[in-house]
mmCIF file of C-alpha atoms in Angstrom:
data_model
loop_
_atom_site.group_PDB
_atom_site.id
_atom_site.type_symbol
_atom_site.label_atom_id
_atom_site.label_comp_id
_atom_site.label_asym_id
_atom_site.label_seq_id
_atom_site.Cartn_x
_atom_site.Cartn_y
_atom_site.Cartn_z
ATOM 1 C CA MET A 1 12.107 -18.524 124.239
ATOM 2 C CA GLN A 2 14.041 -16.964 121.393
ATOM 3 C CA THR A 3 11.546 -14.074 121.299
ATOM 4 C CA GLU A 4 12.042 -13.319 125.014
ATOM 5 C CA ASN A 5 15.819 -13.136 124.567
ATOM 6 C CA LYS A 6 15.359 -10.751 121.635
ATOM 7 C CA ILE A 7 13.075 -8.531 123.742
ATOM 8 C CA PHE A 8 15.636 -8.450 126.581
ATOM 9 C CA GLY A 9 18.393 -7.713 124.078
ATOM 10 C CA ASP A 10 16.378 -4.886 122.570
ATOM 11 C CA LEU A 11 15.643 -3.472 126.040
ATOM 12 C CA ALA A 12 19.327 -3.665 126.917
ATOM 13 C CA LYS A 13 20.213 -1.757 123.729
ATOM 14 C CA LEU A 14 17.535 0.818 124.498
ATOM 15 C CA PHE A 15 18.822 1.371 128.046
ATOM 16 C CA ASN A 16 22.427 1.568 126.852
ATOM 17 C CA GLY A 17 21.444 4.149 124.255
ATOM 18 C CA ALA A 18 19.491 6.146 126.822
ATOM 19 C CA ALA A 19 22.427 6.030 129.253
ATOM 20 C CA GLY A 20 24.766 7.272 126.539
ATOM 21 C CA THR A 21 22.376 10.061 125.650
ATOM 22 C CA LEU A 22 22.013 11.106 129.297
ATOM 23 C CA ALA A 23 25.783 11.104 129.711
ATOM 24 C CA GLY A 24 26.084 13.345 126.646
ATOM 25 C CA VAL A 25 23.438 15.712 127.968
ATOM 26 C CA GLY A 26 25.277 15.841 131.295
ATOM 27 C CA ARG A 27 28.554 16.711 129.569
ATOM 28 C CA GLU A 28 26.830 19.431 127.534
ATOM 29 C CA ALA A 29 25.217 20.902 130.658
ATOM 30 C CA GLU A 30 28.564 20.891 132.479
ATOM 31 C CA ALA A 31 30.330 22.566 129.562
ATOM 32 C CA GLY A 32 27.588 25.190 129.305
ATOM 33 C CA ALA A 33 27.729 25.911 133.034
ATOM 34 C CA ARG A 34 31.514 26.185 132.867
ATOM 35 C CA ASP A 35 31.278 28.661 129.980
ATOM 36 C CA ARG A 36 28.678 30.774 131.785
ATOM 37 C CA MET A 37 30.844 30.813 134.920
ATOM 38 C CA ARG A 38 33.872 31.957 132.902
ATOM 39 C CA GLU A 39 31.819 34.766 131.368
ATOM 40 C CA TRP A 40 30.508 35.823 134.777
ATOM 41 C CA VAL A 41 33.909 35.756 136.472
ATOM 42 C CA GLY A 42 35.508 37.482 133.489
ATOM 43 C CA GLY A 43 33.004 40.315 133.802
ATOM 44 C CA LEU A 44 33.884 40.990 137.435
ATOM 45 C CA ASP A 45 36.398 43.701 138.169
ATOM 46 C CA PHE A 46 39.206 41.764 139.873
ATOM 47 C CA VAL A 47 42.684 43.172 140.400
ATOM 48 C CA SER A 48 45.903 41.279 139.899
ATOM 49 C CA ARG A 49 48.123 40.306 142.809
ATOM 50 C CA ASP A 50 50.744 42.848 141.665
ATOM 51 C CA GLU A 51 48.191 45.667 141.618
ATOM 52 C CA PHE A 52 46.939 44.648 145.065
ATOM 53 C CA GLU A 53 50.454 44.589 146.517
ATOM 54 C CA ALA A 54 51.234 48.017 144.989
ATOM 55 C CA VAL A 55 48.131 49.590 146.544
ATOM 56 C CA LYS A 56 48.856 47.856 149.849
ATOM 57 C CA ALA A 57 52.370 49.364 149.859
ATOM 58 C CA MET A 58 50.939 52.803 149.028
ATOM 59 C CA ALA A 59 48.489 52.526 151.926
ATOM 60 C CA ALA A 60 51.276 51.524 154.332
ATOM 61 C CA ALA A 61 53.409 54.485 153.186
ATOM 62 C CA ALA A 62 50.453 56.861 153.613
ATOM 63 C CA ARG A 63 49.796 55.470 157.095
ATOM 64 C CA ASP A 64 53.471 55.993 158.062
ATOM 65 C CA GLU A 65 53.388 59.556 156.706
ATOM 66 C CA ASN A 66 50.174 60.222 158.624
ATOM 67 C CA ASP A 67 51.770 58.970 161.858
ATOM 68 C CA ALA A 68 54.804 61.206 161.290
ATOM 69 C CA LEU A 69 52.603 64.240 160.613
ATOM 70 C CA ARG A 70 50.518 63.477 163.716
ATOM 71 C CA ALA A 71 53.683 63.392 165.863
ATOM 72 C CA ARG A 72 54.891 66.661 164.318
ATOM 73 C CA LEU A 73 51.517 68.322 164.937
ATOM 74 C CA ASP A 74 51.477 67.113 168.544
ATOM 75 C CA ALA A 75 54.973 68.532 169.063
ATOM 76 C CA LEU A 76 53.982 71.894 167.558
ATOM 77 C CA GLU A 77 50.848 72.074 169.696
ATOM 78 C CA ALA A 78 52.825 71.227 172.812
ATOM 79 C CA ALA A 79 55.389 73.943 172.004
ATOM 80 C CA ASN A 80 52.689 76.579 171.493
ATOM 81 C CA LYS A 81 50.696 75.643 174.582
ATOM 82 C CA PRO A 82 50.627 78.429 177.171
ATOM 83 C CA GLN A 83 52.585 77.630 180.317
ATOM 84 C CA ASN A 84 50.586 77.854 183.545
ATOM 85 C CA GLY A 85 52.811 78.876 186.304
#
């Protein structure tokens, strides 16, 4: 009877040790994946929010200038159009 309890105790210790080892391996794998993801994301060519907003403002200004030039060109073409009478 005493031998059976010792066997169950030893098995319990073995399973607890294995569970601890698996938990450690899981933490290591997670940390490694996190590090690889940081390296990958760090290597991408992202822009900051400030840079994005500056380029967005430049594009809006260019679009407004283009619209103004288009209106001016249309007015010049209309003024130079021959009159049919």
